[in-house]
Short mmCIF file of N, CA and C in Angstrom, two decimals:
data_model
loop_
_atom_site.label_atom_id
_atom_site.label_comp_id
_atom_site.label_asym_id
_atom_site.label_seq_id
_atom_site.Cartn_x
_atom_site.Cartn_y
_atom_site.Cartn_z
N TRP A 1 15.97 18.40 -20.27
CA TRP A 1 16.06 16.98 -20.77
C TRP A 1 17.00 16.24 -19.83
N ARG A 2 16.59 15.06 -19.55
CA ARG A 2 17.43 14.22 -18.73
C ARG A 2 18.49 13.51 -19.60
N SER A 3 19.50 13.04 -18.91
CA SER A 3 20.57 12.18 -19.50
C SER A 3 20.06 10.66 -19.41
N GLU A 4 20.60 9.86 -20.36
CA GLU A 4 20.16 8.46 -20.13
C GLU A 4 20.75 7.84 -18.81
N ALA A 5 21.98 8.35 -18.37
CA ALA A 5 22.48 7.95 -17.12
C ALA A 5 21.38 8.30 -15.97
N THR A 6 20.92 9.42 -15.87
CA THR A 6 19.86 9.78 -15.01
C THR A 6 18.69 8.90 -15.08
N ASN A 7 18.09 8.61 -16.33
CA ASN A 7 16.99 7.80 -16.45
C ASN A 7 17.23 6.44 -15.87
N GLU A 8 18.56 5.94 -16.18
CA GLU A 8 18.88 4.63 -15.66
C GLU A 8 18.88 4.45 -14.09
N TRP A 9 19.42 5.62 -13.44
CA TRP A 9 19.45 5.69 -12.14
C TRP A 9 18.03 5.74 -11.47
N ILE A 10 17.12 6.62 -12.10
CA ILE A 10 15.85 6.65 -11.57
C ILE A 10 15.03 5.27 -11.82
N VAL A 11 15.08 4.60 -12.87
CA VAL A 11 14.52 3.40 -13.11
C VAL A 11 15.02 2.28 -12.09
N SER A 12 16.27 2.28 -11.92
CA SER A 12 16.72 1.31 -11.00
C SER A 12 16.50 1.46 -9.50
N GLN A 13 15.92 2.57 -9.08
CA GLN A 13 15.68 2.70 -7.71
C GLN A 13 14.49 1.78 -7.20
N PRO A 14 14.73 1.10 -6.09
CA PRO A 14 13.70 0.13 -5.74
C PRO A 14 12.29 0.69 -5.34
N ASP A 15 12.21 1.81 -5.15
CA ASP A 15 10.82 2.40 -4.85
C ASP A 15 10.19 3.16 -5.98
N VAL A 16 10.77 3.13 -7.14
CA VAL A 16 10.18 3.76 -8.34
C VAL A 16 9.28 2.77 -9.07
N ILE A 17 8.03 3.27 -9.32
CA ILE A 17 6.99 2.53 -10.04
C ILE A 17 7.09 2.89 -11.50
N ALA A 18 6.82 1.91 -12.48
CA ALA A 18 6.73 2.22 -13.75
C ALA A 18 5.25 2.53 -14.06
N ALA A 19 5.11 3.65 -14.68
CA ALA A 19 3.58 4.01 -15.06
C ALA A 19 3.73 4.98 -16.22
N SER A 20 2.66 5.40 -16.88
CA SER A 20 2.65 6.28 -17.97
C SER A 20 1.47 7.14 -17.83
N ASP A 21 1.85 8.53 -18.08
CA ASP A 21 0.84 9.55 -18.21
C ASP A 21 0.93 10.08 -19.51
N GLY A 22 1.18 9.14 -20.45
CA GLY A 22 1.19 9.60 -21.96
C GLY A 22 -0.10 9.80 -22.47
N ILE A 23 -0.73 10.79 -22.33
CA ILE A 23 -2.11 11.07 -22.94
C ILE A 23 -2.14 11.93 -24.09
N PRO A 24 -3.09 11.83 -24.99
CA PRO A 24 -3.06 12.53 -26.41
C PRO A 24 -3.09 13.99 -25.97
N PHE A 25 -2.55 14.82 -26.92
CA PHE A 25 -2.66 16.35 -26.87
C PHE A 25 -2.98 16.92 -28.24
N ALA A 26 -2.73 18.02 -28.48
CA ALA A 26 -3.23 18.77 -29.72
C ALA A 26 -3.01 17.73 -31.05
N GLU A 27 -4.10 18.01 -31.88
CA GLU A 27 -4.30 17.27 -33.07
C GLU A 27 -4.07 15.85 -32.99
N GLY A 28 -4.55 15.27 -31.89
CA GLY A 28 -4.44 13.80 -31.82
C GLY A 28 -3.01 13.21 -31.44
N ARG A 29 -2.08 14.13 -31.36
CA ARG A 29 -0.76 13.72 -31.18
C ARG A 29 -0.48 13.26 -29.75
N ALA A 30 0.46 12.53 -29.49
CA ALA A 30 0.62 12.19 -27.97
C ALA A 30 2.21 11.81 -27.72
N HIS A 31 2.53 11.66 -26.52
CA HIS A 31 3.77 11.33 -26.29
C HIS A 31 4.05 9.83 -26.46
N PRO A 32 5.22 9.56 -26.94
CA PRO A 32 5.47 8.15 -27.19
C PRO A 32 5.36 7.17 -25.95
N ARG A 33 5.46 7.69 -24.77
CA ARG A 33 5.48 6.77 -23.64
C ARG A 33 3.95 6.40 -23.46
N GLY A 34 2.89 6.82 -24.19
CA GLY A 34 1.61 6.51 -24.02
C GLY A 34 1.57 5.01 -24.71
N ALA A 35 2.38 4.66 -25.68
CA ALA A 35 2.31 3.37 -26.38
C ALA A 35 3.61 2.50 -25.94
N GLY A 36 4.60 3.19 -25.48
CA GLY A 36 5.88 2.46 -25.43
C GLY A 36 6.51 2.33 -23.74
N THR A 37 5.90 2.94 -22.84
CA THR A 37 6.48 2.88 -21.51
C THR A 37 6.92 1.56 -21.00
N PHE A 38 6.01 0.54 -21.02
CA PHE A 38 6.30 -0.72 -20.43
C PHE A 38 7.16 -1.53 -21.42
N ALA A 39 7.06 -1.55 -22.68
CA ALA A 39 7.90 -2.08 -23.46
C ALA A 39 9.26 -1.62 -23.36
N ARG A 40 9.33 -0.41 -23.12
CA ARG A 40 10.83 0.34 -23.00
C ARG A 40 11.55 -0.26 -21.64
N ILE A 41 10.76 -0.20 -20.59
CA ILE A 41 11.32 -0.78 -19.41
C ILE A 41 11.81 -2.28 -19.77
N LEU A 42 10.99 -3.11 -20.28
CA LEU A 42 11.30 -4.56 -20.47
C LEU A 42 12.42 -4.64 -21.51
N GLY A 43 12.36 -3.97 -22.60
CA GLY A 43 13.31 -4.18 -23.68
C GLY A 43 14.67 -3.33 -23.47
N HIS A 44 14.49 -2.18 -23.14
CA HIS A 44 15.65 -1.22 -22.83
C HIS A 44 16.36 -1.35 -21.68
N TYR A 45 15.70 -1.10 -20.54
CA TYR A 45 16.28 -1.06 -19.19
C TYR A 45 16.56 -2.48 -18.69
N VAL A 46 15.69 -3.46 -18.92
CA VAL A 46 16.00 -4.72 -18.49
C VAL A 46 16.92 -5.60 -19.36
N ARG A 47 16.53 -5.70 -20.68
CA ARG A 47 17.27 -6.62 -21.56
C ARG A 47 18.56 -5.85 -22.02
N GLU A 48 18.38 -4.67 -22.63
CA GLU A 48 19.69 -4.02 -23.34
C GLU A 48 20.52 -3.40 -22.41
N ARG A 49 20.13 -2.71 -21.23
CA ARG A 49 20.84 -1.98 -20.37
C ARG A 49 21.25 -2.77 -19.05
N GLY A 50 20.57 -3.80 -18.77
CA GLY A 50 20.80 -4.60 -17.49
C GLY A 50 20.73 -3.82 -16.27
N VAL A 51 19.73 -2.49 -16.30
CA VAL A 51 19.61 -1.74 -15.20
C VAL A 51 18.68 -2.51 -14.16
N LEU A 52 17.78 -3.35 -14.47
CA LEU A 52 16.94 -4.20 -13.73
C LEU A 52 16.75 -5.47 -14.09
N SER A 53 16.51 -6.45 -13.08
CA SER A 53 16.24 -7.75 -13.44
C SER A 53 14.90 -7.82 -14.16
N LEU A 54 14.52 -8.77 -14.83
CA LEU A 54 13.27 -9.08 -15.50
C LEU A 54 12.10 -9.05 -14.40
N MET A 55 12.42 -9.72 -13.36
CA MET A 55 11.30 -9.71 -12.24
C MET A 55 11.22 -8.39 -11.54
N ASP A 56 12.27 -7.63 -11.43
CA ASP A 56 11.94 -6.20 -10.97
C ASP A 56 11.19 -5.38 -11.95
N GLY A 57 11.62 -5.55 -13.19
CA GLY A 57 10.90 -4.75 -14.16
C GLY A 57 9.26 -4.96 -14.21
N VAL A 58 9.14 -6.38 -14.22
CA VAL A 58 7.70 -6.66 -14.18
C VAL A 58 6.96 -6.30 -12.81
N ARG A 59 7.69 -6.28 -11.72
CA ARG A 59 7.10 -5.94 -10.42
C ARG A 59 6.93 -4.46 -10.45
N LYS A 60 7.62 -3.68 -11.05
CA LYS A 60 7.41 -2.25 -11.07
C LYS A 60 6.23 -1.71 -11.84
N MET A 61 5.79 -2.61 -12.76
CA MET A 61 4.64 -2.19 -13.51
C MET A 61 3.42 -3.00 -13.28
N THR A 62 3.41 -3.82 -12.22
CA THR A 62 2.28 -4.64 -11.93
C THR A 62 1.82 -4.51 -10.35
N LEU A 63 2.68 -5.22 -9.62
CA LEU A 63 2.34 -5.38 -8.17
C LEU A 63 2.63 -4.02 -7.51
N MET A 64 3.73 -3.39 -7.76
CA MET A 64 4.00 -2.05 -7.13
C MET A 64 2.92 -1.16 -7.30
N PRO A 65 2.39 -0.87 -8.39
CA PRO A 65 1.32 0.20 -8.58
C PRO A 65 0.05 -0.42 -7.89
N ALA A 66 -0.14 -1.55 -7.83
CA ALA A 66 -1.38 -2.17 -7.18
C ALA A 66 -1.37 -1.80 -5.77
N ARG A 67 -0.08 -2.18 -5.26
CA ARG A 67 0.14 -1.97 -3.71
C ARG A 67 0.02 -0.47 -3.20
N ARG A 68 0.55 0.41 -4.10
CA ARG A 68 0.58 1.80 -3.83
C ARG A 68 -0.78 2.17 -3.71
N LEU A 69 -1.76 1.75 -4.59
CA LEU A 69 -3.16 2.28 -4.54
C LEU A 69 -4.17 1.49 -3.83
N GLU A 70 -3.79 0.31 -3.30
CA GLU A 70 -5.01 -0.42 -2.67
C GLU A 70 -5.41 0.18 -1.37
N ALA A 71 -4.68 1.00 -0.45
CA ALA A 71 -5.29 1.58 0.55
C ALA A 71 -6.45 2.38 0.33
N ARG A 72 -6.26 3.12 -0.83
CA ARG A 72 -7.33 4.17 -1.25
C ARG A 72 -8.33 3.57 -2.08
N VAL A 73 -7.94 2.64 -2.95
CA VAL A 73 -8.68 1.80 -3.93
C VAL A 73 -8.71 0.29 -3.54
N PRO A 74 -9.69 -0.16 -2.64
CA PRO A 74 -9.63 -1.41 -2.25
C PRO A 74 -9.58 -2.47 -3.40
N GLU A 75 -10.16 -2.26 -4.44
CA GLU A 75 -10.26 -3.12 -5.56
C GLU A 75 -8.91 -3.48 -6.14
N MET A 76 -7.87 -2.44 -5.92
CA MET A 76 -6.44 -2.75 -6.43
C MET A 76 -5.73 -3.90 -5.67
N ALA A 77 -6.45 -4.33 -4.53
CA ALA A 77 -5.88 -5.63 -3.94
C ALA A 77 -5.98 -6.80 -4.76
N ASP A 78 -6.78 -6.69 -5.74
CA ASP A 78 -6.84 -7.97 -6.72
C ASP A 78 -6.25 -7.66 -8.01
N LYS A 79 -5.50 -6.69 -8.12
CA LYS A 79 -4.74 -6.26 -9.45
C LYS A 79 -3.19 -6.60 -9.18
N GLY A 80 -2.64 -6.67 -10.30
CA GLY A 80 -1.09 -6.86 -10.29
C GLY A 80 -0.55 -8.16 -9.75
N ARG A 81 -1.57 -9.22 -9.64
CA ARG A 81 -1.02 -10.43 -9.16
C ARG A 81 -1.76 -11.55 -9.95
N ILE A 82 -1.10 -12.63 -10.04
CA ILE A 82 -1.67 -13.85 -10.70
C ILE A 82 -1.81 -14.79 -9.60
N ARG A 83 -3.14 -15.04 -9.17
CA ARG A 83 -3.52 -15.93 -8.16
C ARG A 83 -5.05 -16.18 -8.21
N ILE A 84 -5.48 -17.28 -7.67
CA ILE A 84 -6.88 -17.55 -7.62
C ILE A 84 -7.60 -16.53 -7.05
N GLY A 85 -8.65 -16.06 -7.68
CA GLY A 85 -9.50 -14.89 -7.29
C GLY A 85 -8.93 -13.44 -7.61
N ALA A 86 -7.82 -13.38 -8.10
CA ALA A 86 -7.27 -12.11 -8.66
C ALA A 86 -8.05 -11.64 -9.92
N ASP A 87 -8.11 -10.43 -10.15
CA ASP A 87 -8.59 -9.79 -11.38
C ASP A 87 -7.32 -9.34 -12.13
N ALA A 88 -6.61 -10.49 -12.63
CA ALA A 88 -5.41 -10.21 -13.36
C ALA A 88 -5.70 -10.11 -14.90
N ASP A 89 -5.33 -9.07 -15.44
CA ASP A 89 -5.10 -8.98 -16.97
C ASP A 89 -3.75 -9.33 -17.13
N ILE A 90 -3.57 -9.87 -18.32
CA ILE A 90 -2.27 -10.71 -18.57
C ILE A 90 -1.59 -10.32 -20.01
N THR A 91 -0.29 -9.70 -19.88
CA THR A 91 0.43 -9.51 -21.14
C THR A 91 1.38 -10.50 -21.33
N ILE A 92 1.37 -11.23 -22.43
CA ILE A 92 2.41 -12.14 -22.74
C ILE A 92 3.31 -11.55 -23.59
N PHE A 93 4.55 -11.51 -23.37
CA PHE A 93 5.67 -10.90 -24.04
C PHE A 93 6.79 -11.87 -24.15
N ASN A 94 7.61 -11.34 -25.21
CA ASN A 94 8.83 -12.21 -25.40
C ASN A 94 9.97 -11.38 -24.89
N ALA A 95 10.53 -11.84 -23.82
CA ALA A 95 11.76 -11.20 -23.29
C ALA A 95 12.89 -10.90 -24.19
N GLU A 96 13.00 -11.69 -25.23
CA GLU A 96 14.22 -11.48 -26.16
C GLU A 96 13.82 -10.34 -27.19
N THR A 97 12.69 -10.19 -27.39
CA THR A 97 12.42 -9.13 -28.59
C THR A 97 11.47 -7.81 -28.09
N VAL A 98 11.01 -7.88 -26.91
CA VAL A 98 10.06 -6.70 -26.53
C VAL A 98 10.76 -5.40 -26.68
N ILE A 99 10.17 -4.41 -27.10
CA ILE A 99 10.87 -3.22 -27.33
C ILE A 99 9.79 -2.12 -27.73
N ASP A 100 9.95 -0.86 -27.27
CA ASP A 100 9.10 0.25 -27.72
C ASP A 100 9.48 0.69 -29.12
N ARG A 101 8.61 1.10 -29.91
CA ARG A 101 8.73 1.69 -31.18
C ARG A 101 8.04 3.08 -31.47
N ALA A 102 7.20 3.53 -30.48
CA ALA A 102 6.50 4.83 -30.64
C ALA A 102 7.62 5.97 -30.63
N THR A 103 7.33 6.88 -31.51
CA THR A 103 8.22 8.15 -31.66
C THR A 103 7.22 9.51 -31.34
N TYR A 104 8.11 10.58 -31.31
CA TYR A 104 7.37 11.70 -31.19
C TYR A 104 6.59 12.05 -32.52
N MET A 105 7.05 11.50 -33.70
CA MET A 105 6.32 11.70 -34.95
C MET A 105 5.14 10.87 -35.08
N ASP A 106 5.15 9.63 -34.55
CA ASP A 106 4.02 8.69 -34.40
C ASP A 106 4.07 7.96 -33.25
N ALA A 107 3.43 8.43 -32.17
CA ALA A 107 3.17 7.82 -30.95
C ALA A 107 2.28 6.74 -30.85
N SER A 108 1.69 6.40 -31.90
CA SER A 108 0.74 5.24 -31.98
C SER A 108 1.29 3.97 -32.36
N ILE A 109 2.62 3.84 -32.72
CA ILE A 109 3.27 2.69 -33.15
C ILE A 109 3.21 1.74 -31.93
N PRO A 110 2.67 0.57 -32.09
CA PRO A 110 2.72 -0.47 -30.91
C PRO A 110 4.03 -0.88 -30.83
N PRO A 111 4.47 -1.47 -29.49
CA PRO A 111 5.71 -2.10 -29.30
C PRO A 111 5.74 -3.48 -30.07
N GLU A 112 6.99 -3.85 -30.14
CA GLU A 112 7.20 -5.32 -30.75
C GLU A 112 7.34 -6.24 -29.52
N GLY A 113 7.08 -7.57 -29.85
CA GLY A 113 7.39 -8.68 -28.85
C GLY A 113 6.24 -8.82 -27.80
N ILE A 114 5.02 -8.27 -28.08
CA ILE A 114 3.95 -8.58 -27.22
C ILE A 114 2.78 -9.11 -28.11
N PRO A 115 2.98 -10.45 -28.18
CA PRO A 115 1.89 -11.11 -29.06
C PRO A 115 0.42 -11.19 -28.46
N TYR A 116 0.32 -11.13 -27.18
CA TYR A 116 -1.03 -11.33 -26.55
C TYR A 116 -1.15 -10.48 -25.45
N VAL A 117 -2.35 -9.88 -25.28
CA VAL A 117 -2.80 -9.20 -24.05
C VAL A 117 -4.24 -9.54 -23.82
N ILE A 118 -4.50 -10.01 -22.57
CA ILE A 118 -5.68 -10.54 -22.23
C ILE A 118 -6.23 -9.50 -21.06
N VAL A 119 -7.52 -9.04 -21.44
CA VAL A 119 -8.15 -8.04 -20.36
C VAL A 119 -9.48 -8.79 -20.05
N GLY A 120 -9.80 -8.89 -18.93
CA GLY A 120 -11.15 -9.50 -18.52
C GLY A 120 -11.53 -10.82 -19.27
N GLY A 121 -10.47 -11.53 -19.62
CA GLY A 121 -10.64 -12.87 -20.27
C GLY A 121 -10.70 -12.65 -21.75
N GLU A 122 -10.66 -11.49 -22.37
CA GLU A 122 -10.71 -11.23 -23.75
C GLU A 122 -9.47 -10.89 -24.30
N LEU A 123 -9.15 -11.25 -25.50
CA LEU A 123 -7.80 -10.92 -26.26
C LEU A 123 -8.06 -9.41 -26.62
N VAL A 124 -7.36 -8.62 -26.32
CA VAL A 124 -7.17 -7.34 -26.84
C VAL A 124 -6.09 -6.97 -27.78
N VAL A 125 -5.05 -7.98 -27.64
CA VAL A 125 -3.92 -7.93 -28.69
C VAL A 125 -3.85 -9.46 -28.94
N ASP A 126 -4.02 -9.78 -30.21
CA ASP A 126 -4.15 -11.20 -30.73
C ASP A 126 -3.05 -11.48 -31.71
N GLY A 127 -2.00 -12.25 -31.60
CA GLY A 127 -0.90 -12.28 -32.52
C GLY A 127 -0.38 -11.01 -32.80
N GLY A 128 -0.13 -10.10 -31.88
CA GLY A 128 0.53 -8.98 -32.18
C GLY A 128 -0.37 -7.80 -32.81
N GLU A 129 -1.45 -8.12 -33.10
CA GLU A 129 -2.41 -7.19 -33.53
C GLU A 129 -3.63 -6.73 -32.64
N ILE A 130 -3.75 -5.42 -32.56
CA ILE A 130 -4.76 -5.00 -31.66
C ILE A 130 -6.11 -5.22 -32.21
N THR A 131 -7.02 -5.90 -31.25
CA THR A 131 -8.33 -6.26 -31.64
C THR A 131 -9.20 -5.08 -31.45
N THR A 132 -10.63 -5.21 -31.63
CA THR A 132 -11.65 -4.29 -31.46
C THR A 132 -12.19 -4.40 -30.05
N ALA A 133 -11.72 -5.55 -29.41
CA ALA A 133 -12.37 -5.74 -27.97
C ALA A 133 -11.92 -4.57 -27.11
N ARG A 134 -12.93 -4.31 -26.06
CA ARG A 134 -12.59 -3.24 -25.24
C ARG A 134 -13.23 -3.45 -23.86
N PRO A 135 -12.67 -4.70 -23.25
CA PRO A 135 -13.56 -5.22 -22.07
C PRO A 135 -13.12 -4.50 -20.76
N GLY A 136 -12.07 -3.69 -20.85
CA GLY A 136 -11.55 -3.13 -19.57
C GLY A 136 -12.66 -2.15 -19.03
N ARG A 137 -12.47 -1.95 -17.68
CA ARG A 137 -13.35 -0.90 -16.99
C ARG A 137 -12.49 -0.08 -16.03
N PRO A 138 -13.07 1.04 -15.70
CA PRO A 138 -12.22 1.81 -14.80
C PRO A 138 -12.33 1.26 -13.31
N VAL A 139 -11.22 1.64 -12.57
CA VAL A 139 -11.06 1.29 -11.31
C VAL A 139 -11.06 2.50 -10.57
N ARG A 140 -12.07 2.80 -9.67
CA ARG A 140 -12.20 4.08 -9.08
C ARG A 140 -12.37 3.88 -7.55
N ALA A 141 -11.60 4.98 -6.84
CA ALA A 141 -11.66 5.02 -5.48
C ALA A 141 -13.14 5.42 -5.07
N PRO A 142 -13.50 4.88 -3.83
CA PRO A 142 -14.83 5.15 -3.13
C PRO A 142 -14.79 6.74 -3.01
N ILE A 143 -16.04 7.32 -3.07
CA ILE A 143 -16.14 8.72 -2.85
C ILE A 143 -16.27 8.90 -1.29
N ARG A 144 -15.58 9.73 -0.77
CA ARG A 144 -15.66 9.90 0.73
C ARG A 144 -16.54 11.05 1.10
#
């Protein structure tokens, strides 16, 4: 079990990327990081603790992962950026209220402060409610 001080130190390192491996396990249960990783970075470590600037927090979960993967997965060169021609999915959040709410008892609780998520031009979160739209598609490395 890591201390909060250790977590803060890890998150603050300039080469640490924010990502989640929170996948479901036995009886449909999951780790809360599956639903809460990114909201935790923005709400807890950026706003509440001041460990990162808002721009550093956003960069750690968007541009940094894309850059890390683009040498192996060329399609990632169009991810994590908002520019003409980019394949940008967009999360609109309120920096004053975004926070994770998922727990070990209920890892499916969505975060607060994220009213809209747009994937492939379609709303997958609309007014804070998860829609039935599933426009995302996998990004895969070429087989060598």
